[in-house]
Short mmCIF file of C-alpha atoms in Angstrom, two decimals:
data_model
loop_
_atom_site.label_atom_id
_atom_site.label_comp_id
_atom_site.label_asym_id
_atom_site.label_seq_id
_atom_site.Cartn_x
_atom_site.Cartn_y
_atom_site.Cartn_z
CA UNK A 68 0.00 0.00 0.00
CA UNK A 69 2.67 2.57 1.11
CA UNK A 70 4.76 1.48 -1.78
CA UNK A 71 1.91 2.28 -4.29
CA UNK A 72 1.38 5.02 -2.87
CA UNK A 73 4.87 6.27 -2.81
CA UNK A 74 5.06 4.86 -6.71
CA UNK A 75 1.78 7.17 -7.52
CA UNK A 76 3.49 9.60 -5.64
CA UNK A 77 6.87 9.69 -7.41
CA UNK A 78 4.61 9.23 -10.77
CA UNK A 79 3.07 12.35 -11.02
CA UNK A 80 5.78 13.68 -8.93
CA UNK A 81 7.66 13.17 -12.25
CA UNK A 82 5.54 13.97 -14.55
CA UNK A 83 4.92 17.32 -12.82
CA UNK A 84 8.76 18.35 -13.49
CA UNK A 85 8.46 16.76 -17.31
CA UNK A 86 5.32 18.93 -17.69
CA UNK A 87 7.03 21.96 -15.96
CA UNK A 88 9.80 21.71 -18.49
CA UNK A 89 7.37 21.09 -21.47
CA UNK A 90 5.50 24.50 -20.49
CA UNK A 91 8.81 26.07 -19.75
CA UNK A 92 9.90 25.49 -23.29
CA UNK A 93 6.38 26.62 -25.33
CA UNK A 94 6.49 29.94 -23.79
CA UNK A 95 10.03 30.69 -24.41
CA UNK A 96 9.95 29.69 -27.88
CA UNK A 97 6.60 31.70 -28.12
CA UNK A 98 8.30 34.10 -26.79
CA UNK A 99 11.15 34.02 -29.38
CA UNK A 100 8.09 33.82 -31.66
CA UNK A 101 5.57 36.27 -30.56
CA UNK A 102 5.44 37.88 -27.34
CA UNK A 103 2.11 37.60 -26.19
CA UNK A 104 -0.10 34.34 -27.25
CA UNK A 105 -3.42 33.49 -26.00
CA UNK A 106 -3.53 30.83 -23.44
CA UNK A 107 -5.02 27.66 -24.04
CA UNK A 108 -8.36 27.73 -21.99
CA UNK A 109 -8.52 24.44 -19.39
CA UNK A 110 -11.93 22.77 -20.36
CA UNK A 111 -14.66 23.74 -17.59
CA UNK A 112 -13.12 22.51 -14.19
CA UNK A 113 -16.76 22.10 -12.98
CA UNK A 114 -18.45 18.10 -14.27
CA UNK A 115 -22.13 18.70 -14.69
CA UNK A 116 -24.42 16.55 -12.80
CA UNK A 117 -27.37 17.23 -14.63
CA UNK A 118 -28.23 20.38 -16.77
CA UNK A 119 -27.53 23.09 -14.85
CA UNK A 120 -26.10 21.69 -11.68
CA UNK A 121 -22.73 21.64 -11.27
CA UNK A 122 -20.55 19.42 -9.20
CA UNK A 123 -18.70 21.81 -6.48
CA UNK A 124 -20.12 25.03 -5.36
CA UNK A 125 -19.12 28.50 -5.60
CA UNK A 126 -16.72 28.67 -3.30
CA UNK A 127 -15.10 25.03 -4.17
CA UNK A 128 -14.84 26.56 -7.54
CA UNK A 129 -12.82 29.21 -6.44
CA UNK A 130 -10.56 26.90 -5.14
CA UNK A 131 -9.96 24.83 -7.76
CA UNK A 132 -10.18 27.53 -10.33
CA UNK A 133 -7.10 29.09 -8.67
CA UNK A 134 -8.76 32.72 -8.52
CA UNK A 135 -6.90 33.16 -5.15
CA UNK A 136 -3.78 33.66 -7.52
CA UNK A 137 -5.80 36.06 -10.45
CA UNK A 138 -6.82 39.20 -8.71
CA UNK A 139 -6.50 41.78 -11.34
CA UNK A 140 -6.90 45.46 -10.52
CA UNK A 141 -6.94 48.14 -13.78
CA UNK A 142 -3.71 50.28 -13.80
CA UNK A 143 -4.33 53.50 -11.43
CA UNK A 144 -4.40 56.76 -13.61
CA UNK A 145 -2.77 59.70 -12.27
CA UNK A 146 -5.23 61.75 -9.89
CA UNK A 147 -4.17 64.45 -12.40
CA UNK A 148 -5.99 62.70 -14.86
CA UNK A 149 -9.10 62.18 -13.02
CA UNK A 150 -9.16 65.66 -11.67
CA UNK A 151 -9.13 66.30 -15.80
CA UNK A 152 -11.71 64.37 -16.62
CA UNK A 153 -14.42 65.61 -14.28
CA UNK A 154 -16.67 67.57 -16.73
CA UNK A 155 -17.17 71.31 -16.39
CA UNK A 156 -20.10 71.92 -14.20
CA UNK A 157 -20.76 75.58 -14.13
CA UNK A 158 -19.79 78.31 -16.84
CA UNK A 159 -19.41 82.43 -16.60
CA UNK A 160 -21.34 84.25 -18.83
CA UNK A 161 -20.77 88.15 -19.21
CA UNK A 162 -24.16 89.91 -18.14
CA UNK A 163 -26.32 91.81 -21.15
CA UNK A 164 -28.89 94.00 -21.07
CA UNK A 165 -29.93 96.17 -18.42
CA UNK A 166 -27.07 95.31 -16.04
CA UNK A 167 -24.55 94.86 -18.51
CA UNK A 168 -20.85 94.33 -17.36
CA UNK A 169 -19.71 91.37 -14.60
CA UNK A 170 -20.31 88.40 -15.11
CA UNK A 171 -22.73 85.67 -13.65
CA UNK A 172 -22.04 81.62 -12.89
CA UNK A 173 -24.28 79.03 -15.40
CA UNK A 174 -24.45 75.70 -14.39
CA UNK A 175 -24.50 73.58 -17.87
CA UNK A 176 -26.51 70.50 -16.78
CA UNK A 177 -29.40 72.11 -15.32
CA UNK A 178 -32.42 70.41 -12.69
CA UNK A 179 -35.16 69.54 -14.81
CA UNK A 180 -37.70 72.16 -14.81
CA UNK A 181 -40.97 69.45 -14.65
CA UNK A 182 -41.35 66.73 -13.21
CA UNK A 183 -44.40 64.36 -14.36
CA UNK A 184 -47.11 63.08 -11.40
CA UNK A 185 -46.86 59.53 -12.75
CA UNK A 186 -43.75 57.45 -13.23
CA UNK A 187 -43.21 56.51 -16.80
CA UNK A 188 -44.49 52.81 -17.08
CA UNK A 189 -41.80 50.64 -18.18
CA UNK A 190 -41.58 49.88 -21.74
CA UNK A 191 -42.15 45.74 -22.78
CA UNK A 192 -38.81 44.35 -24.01
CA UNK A 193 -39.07 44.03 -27.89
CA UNK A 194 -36.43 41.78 -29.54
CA UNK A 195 -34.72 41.84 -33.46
CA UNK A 196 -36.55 46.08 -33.68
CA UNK A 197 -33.66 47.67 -35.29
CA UNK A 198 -33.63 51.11 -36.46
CA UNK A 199 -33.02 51.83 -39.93
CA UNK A 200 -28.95 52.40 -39.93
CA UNK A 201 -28.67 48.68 -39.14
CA UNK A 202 -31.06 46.98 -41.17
CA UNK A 203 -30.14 44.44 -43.49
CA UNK A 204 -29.49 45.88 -47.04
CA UNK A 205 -30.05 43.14 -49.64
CA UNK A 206 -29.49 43.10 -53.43
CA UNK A 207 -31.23 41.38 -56.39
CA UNK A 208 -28.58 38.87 -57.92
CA UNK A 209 -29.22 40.27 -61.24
CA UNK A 210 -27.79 43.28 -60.35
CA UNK A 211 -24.08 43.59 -60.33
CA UNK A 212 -21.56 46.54 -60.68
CA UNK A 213 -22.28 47.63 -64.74
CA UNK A 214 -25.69 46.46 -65.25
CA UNK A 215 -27.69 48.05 -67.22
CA UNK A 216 -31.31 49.34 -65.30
CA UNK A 217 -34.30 50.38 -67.10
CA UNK A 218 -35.76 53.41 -64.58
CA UNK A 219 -39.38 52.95 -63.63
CA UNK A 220 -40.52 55.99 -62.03
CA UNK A 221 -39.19 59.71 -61.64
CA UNK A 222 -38.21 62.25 -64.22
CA UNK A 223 -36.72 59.35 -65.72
CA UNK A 224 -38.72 56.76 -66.32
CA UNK A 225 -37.83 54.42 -69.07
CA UNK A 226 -34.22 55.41 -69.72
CA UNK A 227 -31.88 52.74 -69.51
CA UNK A 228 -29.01 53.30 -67.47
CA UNK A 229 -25.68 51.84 -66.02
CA UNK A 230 -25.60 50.91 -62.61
CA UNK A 231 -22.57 51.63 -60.34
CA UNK A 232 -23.12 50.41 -57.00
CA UNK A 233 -25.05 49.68 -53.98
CA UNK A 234 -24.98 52.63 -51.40
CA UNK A 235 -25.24 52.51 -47.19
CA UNK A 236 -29.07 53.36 -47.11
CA UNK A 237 -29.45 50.12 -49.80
CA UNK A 238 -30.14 53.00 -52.57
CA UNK A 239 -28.58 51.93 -56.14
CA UNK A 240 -25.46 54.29 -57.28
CA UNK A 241 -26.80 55.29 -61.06
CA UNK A 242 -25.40 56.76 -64.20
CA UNK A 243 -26.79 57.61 -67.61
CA UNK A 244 -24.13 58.40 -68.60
CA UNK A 245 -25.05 62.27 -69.11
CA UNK A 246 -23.81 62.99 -72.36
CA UNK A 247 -26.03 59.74 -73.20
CA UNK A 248 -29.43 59.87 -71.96
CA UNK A 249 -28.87 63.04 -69.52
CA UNK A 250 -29.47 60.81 -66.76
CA UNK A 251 -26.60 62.49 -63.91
CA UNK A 252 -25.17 60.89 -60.91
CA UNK A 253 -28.44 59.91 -59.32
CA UNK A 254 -30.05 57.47 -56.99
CA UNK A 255 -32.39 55.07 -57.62
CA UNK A 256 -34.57 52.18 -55.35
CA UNK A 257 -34.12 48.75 -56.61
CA UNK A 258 -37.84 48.07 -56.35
CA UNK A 259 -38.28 50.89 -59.14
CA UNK A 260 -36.39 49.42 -61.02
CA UNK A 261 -35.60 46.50 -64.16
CA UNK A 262 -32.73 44.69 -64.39
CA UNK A 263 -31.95 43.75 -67.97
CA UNK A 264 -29.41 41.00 -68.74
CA UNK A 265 -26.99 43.53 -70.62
CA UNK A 266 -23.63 43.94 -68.50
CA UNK A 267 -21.16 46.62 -68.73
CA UNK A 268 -17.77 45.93 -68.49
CA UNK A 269 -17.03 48.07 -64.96
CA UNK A 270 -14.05 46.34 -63.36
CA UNK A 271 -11.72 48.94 -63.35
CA UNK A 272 -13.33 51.90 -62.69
CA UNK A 273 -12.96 54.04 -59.81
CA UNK A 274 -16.10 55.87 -58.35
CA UNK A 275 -15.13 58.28 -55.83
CA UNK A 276 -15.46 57.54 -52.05
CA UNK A 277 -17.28 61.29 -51.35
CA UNK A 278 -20.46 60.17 -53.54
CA UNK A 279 -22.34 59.17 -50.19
CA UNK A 280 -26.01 59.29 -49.42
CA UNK A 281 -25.29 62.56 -47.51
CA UNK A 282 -24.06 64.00 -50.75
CA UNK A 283 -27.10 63.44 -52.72
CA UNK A 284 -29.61 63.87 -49.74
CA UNK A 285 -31.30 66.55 -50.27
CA UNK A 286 -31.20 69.92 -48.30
CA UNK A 287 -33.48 71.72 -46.36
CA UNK A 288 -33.51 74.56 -44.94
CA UNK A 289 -35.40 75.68 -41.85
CA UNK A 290 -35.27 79.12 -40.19
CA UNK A 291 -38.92 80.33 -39.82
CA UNK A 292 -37.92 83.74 -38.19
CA UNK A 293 -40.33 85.01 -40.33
CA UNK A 294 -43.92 84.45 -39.19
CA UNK A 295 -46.08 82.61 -41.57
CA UNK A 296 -46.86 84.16 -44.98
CA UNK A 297 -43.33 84.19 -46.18
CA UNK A 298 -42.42 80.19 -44.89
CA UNK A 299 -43.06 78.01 -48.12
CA UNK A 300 -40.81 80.31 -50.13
CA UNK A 301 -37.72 80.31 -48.22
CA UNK A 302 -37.45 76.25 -48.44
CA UNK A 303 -35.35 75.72 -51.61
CA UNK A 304 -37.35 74.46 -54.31
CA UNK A 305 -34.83 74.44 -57.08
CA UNK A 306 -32.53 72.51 -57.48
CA UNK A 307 -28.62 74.15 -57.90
CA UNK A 308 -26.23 72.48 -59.67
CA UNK A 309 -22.85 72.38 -57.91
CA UNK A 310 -19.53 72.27 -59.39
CA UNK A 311 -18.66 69.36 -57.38
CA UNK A 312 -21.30 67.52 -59.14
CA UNK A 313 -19.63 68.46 -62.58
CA UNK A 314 -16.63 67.60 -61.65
CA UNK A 315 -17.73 63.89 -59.98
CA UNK A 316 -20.21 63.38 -63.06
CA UNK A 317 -16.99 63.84 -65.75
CA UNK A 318 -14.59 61.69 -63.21
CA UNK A 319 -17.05 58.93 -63.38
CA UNK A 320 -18.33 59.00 -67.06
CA UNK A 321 -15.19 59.45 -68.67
CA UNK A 322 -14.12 56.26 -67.52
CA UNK A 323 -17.58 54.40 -68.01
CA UNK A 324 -17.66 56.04 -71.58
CA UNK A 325 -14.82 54.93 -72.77
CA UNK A 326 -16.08 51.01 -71.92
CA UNK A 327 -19.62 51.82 -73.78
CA UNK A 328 -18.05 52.56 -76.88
CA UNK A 329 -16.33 49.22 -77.05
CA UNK A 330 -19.51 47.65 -77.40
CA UNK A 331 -21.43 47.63 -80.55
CA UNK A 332 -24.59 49.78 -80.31
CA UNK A 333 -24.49 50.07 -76.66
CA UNK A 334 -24.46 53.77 -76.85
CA UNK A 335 -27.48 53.77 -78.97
CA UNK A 336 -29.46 51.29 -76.56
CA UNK A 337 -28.29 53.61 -73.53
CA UNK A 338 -30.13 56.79 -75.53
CA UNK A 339 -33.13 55.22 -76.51
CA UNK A 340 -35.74 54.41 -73.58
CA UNK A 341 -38.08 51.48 -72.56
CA UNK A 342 -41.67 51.04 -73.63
CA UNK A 343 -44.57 49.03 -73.79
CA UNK A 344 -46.51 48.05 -77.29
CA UNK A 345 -50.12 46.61 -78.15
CA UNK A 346 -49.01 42.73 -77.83
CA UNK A 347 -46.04 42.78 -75.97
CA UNK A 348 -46.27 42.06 -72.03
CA UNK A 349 -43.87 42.25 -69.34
CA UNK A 350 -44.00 39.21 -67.75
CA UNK A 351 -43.40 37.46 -71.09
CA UNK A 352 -40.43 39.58 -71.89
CA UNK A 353 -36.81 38.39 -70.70
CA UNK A 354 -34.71 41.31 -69.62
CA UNK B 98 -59.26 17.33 -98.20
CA UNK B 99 -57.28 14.66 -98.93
CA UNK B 100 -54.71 13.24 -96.29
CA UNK B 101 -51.02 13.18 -96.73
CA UNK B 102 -49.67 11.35 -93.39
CA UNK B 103 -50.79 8.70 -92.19
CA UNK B 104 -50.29 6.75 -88.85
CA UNK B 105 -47.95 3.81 -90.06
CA UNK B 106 -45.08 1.55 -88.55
CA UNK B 107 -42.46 3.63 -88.81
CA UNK B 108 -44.18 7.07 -89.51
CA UNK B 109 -41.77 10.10 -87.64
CA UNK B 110 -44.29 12.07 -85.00
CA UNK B 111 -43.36 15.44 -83.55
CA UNK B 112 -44.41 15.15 -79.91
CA UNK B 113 -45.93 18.56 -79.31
CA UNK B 114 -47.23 18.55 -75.53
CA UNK B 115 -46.71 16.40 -72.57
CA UNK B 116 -43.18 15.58 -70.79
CA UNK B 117 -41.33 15.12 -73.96
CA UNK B 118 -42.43 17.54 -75.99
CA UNK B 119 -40.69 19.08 -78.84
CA UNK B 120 -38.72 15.53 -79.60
CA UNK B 121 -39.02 13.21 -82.43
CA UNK B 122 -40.62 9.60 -82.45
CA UNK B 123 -40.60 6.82 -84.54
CA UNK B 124 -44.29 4.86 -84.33
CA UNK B 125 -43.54 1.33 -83.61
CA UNK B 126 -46.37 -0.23 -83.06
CA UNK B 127 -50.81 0.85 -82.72
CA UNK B 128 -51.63 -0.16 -79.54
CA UNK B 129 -55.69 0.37 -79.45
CA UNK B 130 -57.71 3.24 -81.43
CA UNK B 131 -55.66 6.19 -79.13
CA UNK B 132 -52.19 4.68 -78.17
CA UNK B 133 -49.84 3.94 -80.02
CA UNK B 134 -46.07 2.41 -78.84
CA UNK B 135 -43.56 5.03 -80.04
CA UNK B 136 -39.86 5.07 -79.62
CA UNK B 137 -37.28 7.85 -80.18
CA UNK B 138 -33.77 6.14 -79.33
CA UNK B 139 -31.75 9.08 -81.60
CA UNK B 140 -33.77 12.24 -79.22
CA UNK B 141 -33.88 10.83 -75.82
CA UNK B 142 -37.31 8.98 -75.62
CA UNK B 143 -37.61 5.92 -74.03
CA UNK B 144 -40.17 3.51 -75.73
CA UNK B 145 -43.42 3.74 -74.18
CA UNK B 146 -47.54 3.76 -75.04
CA UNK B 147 -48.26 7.54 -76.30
CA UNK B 148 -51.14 9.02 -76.98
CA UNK B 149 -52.16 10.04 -80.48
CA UNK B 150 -53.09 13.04 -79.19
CA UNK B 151 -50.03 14.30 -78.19
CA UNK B 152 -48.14 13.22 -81.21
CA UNK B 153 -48.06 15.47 -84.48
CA UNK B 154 -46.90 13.50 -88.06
CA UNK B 155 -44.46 14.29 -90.30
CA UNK B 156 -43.26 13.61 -93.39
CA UNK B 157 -40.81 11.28 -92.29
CA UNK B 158 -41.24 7.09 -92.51
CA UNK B 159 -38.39 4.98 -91.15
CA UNK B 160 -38.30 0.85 -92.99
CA UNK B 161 -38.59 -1.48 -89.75
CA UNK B 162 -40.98 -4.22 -89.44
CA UNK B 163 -43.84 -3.67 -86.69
CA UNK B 164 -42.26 -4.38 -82.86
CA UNK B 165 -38.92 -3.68 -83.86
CA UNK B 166 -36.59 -3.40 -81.15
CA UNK B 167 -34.65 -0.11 -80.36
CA UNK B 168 -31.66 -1.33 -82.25
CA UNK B 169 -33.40 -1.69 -85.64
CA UNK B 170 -35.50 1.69 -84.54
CA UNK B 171 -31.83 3.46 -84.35
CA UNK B 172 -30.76 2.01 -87.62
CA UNK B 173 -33.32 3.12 -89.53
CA UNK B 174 -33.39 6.47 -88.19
CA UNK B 175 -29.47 6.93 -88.43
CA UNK B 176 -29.65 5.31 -91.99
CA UNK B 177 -31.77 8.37 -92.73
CA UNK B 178 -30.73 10.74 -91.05
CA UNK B 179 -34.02 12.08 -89.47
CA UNK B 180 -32.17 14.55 -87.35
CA UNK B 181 -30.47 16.61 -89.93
CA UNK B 182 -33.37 15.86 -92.32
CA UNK B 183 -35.63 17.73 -89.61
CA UNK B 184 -33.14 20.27 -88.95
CA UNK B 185 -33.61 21.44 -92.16
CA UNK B 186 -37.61 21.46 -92.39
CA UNK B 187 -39.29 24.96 -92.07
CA UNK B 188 -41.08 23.51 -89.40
CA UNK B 189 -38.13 22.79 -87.03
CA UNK B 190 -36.55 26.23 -88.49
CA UNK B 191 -39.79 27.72 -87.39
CA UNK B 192 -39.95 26.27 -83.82
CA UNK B 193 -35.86 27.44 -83.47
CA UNK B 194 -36.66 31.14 -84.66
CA UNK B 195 -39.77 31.29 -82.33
CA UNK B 196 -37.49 29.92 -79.41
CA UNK B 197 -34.69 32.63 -80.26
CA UNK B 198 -37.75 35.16 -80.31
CA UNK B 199 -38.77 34.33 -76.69
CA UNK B 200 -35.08 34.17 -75.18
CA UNK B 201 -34.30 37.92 -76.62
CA UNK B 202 -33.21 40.32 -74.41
CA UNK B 203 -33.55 43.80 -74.57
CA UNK B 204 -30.77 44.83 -76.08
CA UNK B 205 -31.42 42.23 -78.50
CA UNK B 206 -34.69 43.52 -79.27
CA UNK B 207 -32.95 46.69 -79.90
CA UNK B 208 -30.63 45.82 -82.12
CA UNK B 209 -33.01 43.89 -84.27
CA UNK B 210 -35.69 47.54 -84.54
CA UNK B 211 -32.29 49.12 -85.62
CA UNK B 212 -31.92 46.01 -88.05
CA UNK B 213 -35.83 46.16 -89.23
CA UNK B 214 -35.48 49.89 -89.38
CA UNK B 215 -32.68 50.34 -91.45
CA UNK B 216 -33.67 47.16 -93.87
CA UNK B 217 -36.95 49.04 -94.20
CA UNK B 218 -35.38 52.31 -94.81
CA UNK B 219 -33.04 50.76 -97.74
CA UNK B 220 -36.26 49.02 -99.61
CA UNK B 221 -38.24 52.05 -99.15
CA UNK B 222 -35.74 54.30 -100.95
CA UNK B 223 -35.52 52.10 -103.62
CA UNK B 224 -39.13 51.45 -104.20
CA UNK B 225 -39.53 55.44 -104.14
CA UNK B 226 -36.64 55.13 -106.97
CA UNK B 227 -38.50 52.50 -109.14
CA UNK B 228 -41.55 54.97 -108.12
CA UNK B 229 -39.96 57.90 -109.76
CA UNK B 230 -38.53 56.17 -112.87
CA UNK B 231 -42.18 55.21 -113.38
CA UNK B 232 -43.98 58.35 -112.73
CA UNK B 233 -41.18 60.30 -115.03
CA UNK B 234 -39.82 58.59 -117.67
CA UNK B 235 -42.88 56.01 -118.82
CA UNK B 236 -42.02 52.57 -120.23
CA UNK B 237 -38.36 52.00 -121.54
CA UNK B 238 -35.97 53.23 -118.95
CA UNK B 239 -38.59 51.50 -116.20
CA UNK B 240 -37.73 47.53 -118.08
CA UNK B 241 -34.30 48.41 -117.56
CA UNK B 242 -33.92 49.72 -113.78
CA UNK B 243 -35.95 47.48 -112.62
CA UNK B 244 -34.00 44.15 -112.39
CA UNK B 245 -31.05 46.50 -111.25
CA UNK B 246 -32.78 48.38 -108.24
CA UNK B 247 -34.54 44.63 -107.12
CA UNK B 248 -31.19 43.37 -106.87
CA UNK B 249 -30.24 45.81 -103.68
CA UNK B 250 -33.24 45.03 -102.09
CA UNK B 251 -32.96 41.46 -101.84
CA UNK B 252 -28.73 41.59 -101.04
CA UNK B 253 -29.80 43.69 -98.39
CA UNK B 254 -32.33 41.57 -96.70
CA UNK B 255 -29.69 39.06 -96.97
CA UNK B 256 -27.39 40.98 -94.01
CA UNK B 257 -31.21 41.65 -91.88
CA UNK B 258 -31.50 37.80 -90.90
CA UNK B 259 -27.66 37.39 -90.44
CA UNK B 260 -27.90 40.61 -88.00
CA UNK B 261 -31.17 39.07 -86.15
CA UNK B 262 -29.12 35.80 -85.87
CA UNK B 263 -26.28 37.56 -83.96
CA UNK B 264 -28.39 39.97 -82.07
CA UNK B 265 -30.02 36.19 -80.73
CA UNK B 266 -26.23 35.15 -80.12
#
């Protein structure tokens, strides 16, 4: 019995220094490697006795996790630092008006100036109710970079035009080209929109990374310091062409020209625009 | 009305509806007054019972005796070469231009208006032409531009089809 024991005892007595030395050598060659390497994770010290029962309680766990050795604390900024950090809380404004000159103390984050009789009841947790920035933006397969689109609605429905790319907001990135069908850098919703089989060649071309949504969005402008009467005709109405946009729209169809004109007729199929005939129906027609 | 084709060992059917329609059959063997067994080993038919219904004659008759097996079914139809034969029927050329029709796309409907456009712009100006002889010069002149001036038409028409057949390409 003793001898057994002593045997088990020299055993992993052994195979403690062996293992000592193995770890000793992976972390200095890692270390000649790469400094820091993530640590291979034990598998959960804690056998489950049936789903969510575990063998040894909390504070056998600790034990046997070790956590008597890990006690991490974040590094201790400089009180400097935290006296920095506090936010302002009051501001000095010069006095106007009547008693103009000195100065009096604002405090910035002022008490609110109502408060409601009833508590606000709490609002029922909803689950997947994103808002629009992170919904999903999809794309029809049979639209790829170069495609030719036949517009549906808008100024310019029926024209057939090249499509560039897919923007944040899920909007399609569209071209006429101008000198073509004086369709400009526009967008256009892939709903309103046919895909026709014809492909454009598009693989090198560069499209500037400025052409966002927020630089076709368009602007409004809202100061109603005048009162009524004069409000509808300060909104801009008309559109103003920019240089920017003249400069973007040449960048862009220079390059897409040049690829239209390598393909017979193209140019011509580009000007002329879509339309329906006695006898000829869309679902029947392949794009 | 006098009929042409006739349901006979060996008559060539066009199947026009059903699973395998659009392939040629050889008629084997008359079942009962609406089935008969039909066999196409040369398009991909297996033999079977098919209704006459389905089946549409041609002018085609293969030399096997009634019951044949599909070996002496393929011989005969490779021995006369039903498949190029057909090919080169209007109707099969009809059914291949209708089926180019449907698959157009848009640009290739495009390109064959520009086609049809400019082949009707060509015969127009030379009809006008003949039109003018006629109207100013009377009889003579007219028997000698005409062959001339029906010439262009018809070499032009020539480049229409080739255009539609690459615009289908």
């Amino acid at each position: 019995m003793a001898g057994e024991k002593a045997a088990a005892e020299k055993k992993p007595a052994e195979k403690k220094p062996a293992q000592k030395k193995a770890g000793e050598k992976k972390p200095s060659q890692k270390e000649g490697g790469e400094k820091k390497k993530v640590k291979r994770h034990h598998a959960s010290r804690n056998p489950v006795l049936a789903r969510g029962i575990g063998r040894y309680s909390r504070s056998a766990m600790y034990a046997r996790k070790a956590l008597y050795k890990r006690k991490y604390t974040a590094p201790e900024t400089k009180i400097e630092k935290k006296k920095k950090e506090k936010p302002r809380a009051t501001i000095t404004k010069p006095v106007g008006g009547d008693k103009n000159g000195g100065s009096r103390v604002v405090k910035i984050r002022k008490m609110p100036r109502y408060y409601p009789t009833e508590d606000v009841p709490r609002k029922l947790l909803s689950h997947g109710k994103k808002p629009f920035c992170e919904h999903k933006r999809r794309l029809r397969t049979s639209i790829t970079p170069g495609t030719v689109l036949i517009l549906l609605t808008g100024r310019h429905r029926g024209k057939r035009v090249v499509f560039l790319k897919q923007l944040d907001t899920g909007l399609l990135l569209v071209t006429g080209p101008l000198a073509i069908n004086r369709v400009p850098l526009r967008r256009a919703h892939q709903k309103f929109v046919i895909a026709t089989s014809t492909k454009v060649d598009i693989s090198g071309v560069k499209i500037p990374k400025h052409l966002t949504d927020a630089y076709f969005k368009k602007k409004r402008l809202r100061k109603p310091k005048h009162q009524e009467g004069e409000i509808f005709d300060t909104e801009k109405e008309k559109y103003e062409l920019t240089e920017q946009r003249k400069t973007d729209q040449k960048a862009v169809d220079s390059q897409i020209l040049a690829r239209i004109k390598k393909v017979p007729q193209l140019r011509g199929y580009l000007h002329s625009t879509f339309s329906l005939s006695n006898g000829v129906y869309p679902h029947k027609l392949v794009f | 009305m006098v009929f042409k084709r006739f349901v006979e060992i060996g008559r060539v059917a066009f199947i026009s509806f059903g699973p395998h329609a659009g392939k040629l059959v050889a008629i084997v063997d008359v079942i009962d007054q609406n089935r008969a067994l039909v066999d196409g080993p040369c398009s991909g038919v297996r033999r079977q019972a098919m209704p006459f219904k389905c089946m549409q004659l041609t002018d085609f008759v293969l030399k096997f005796p009634h019951s044949a097996r599909q070996k002496c079914v393929r011989l005969a139809w490779e021995k006369e070469n039903i498949n190029e034969k057909w090919a080169a029927t209007r109707w099969a050329k009809k059914i291949e231009a209708r089926e180019k029709k449907a698959k157009m796309t848009d640009f290739d409907r495009y390109k064959v208006m520009k086609a049809k456009k400019m082949r009707n712009r060509i015969i127009k100006h030379e009809m006008k032409k003949l039109e003018k002889m006629a109207s100013k010069k009377g009889k003579k002149p007219k028997l000698e531009k005409a062959p001339k001036s029906e010439k262009a038409p018809k070499a032009e028409k020539a480049p229409k089809p080739e255009k539609a057949q690459k615009a289908q390409k």
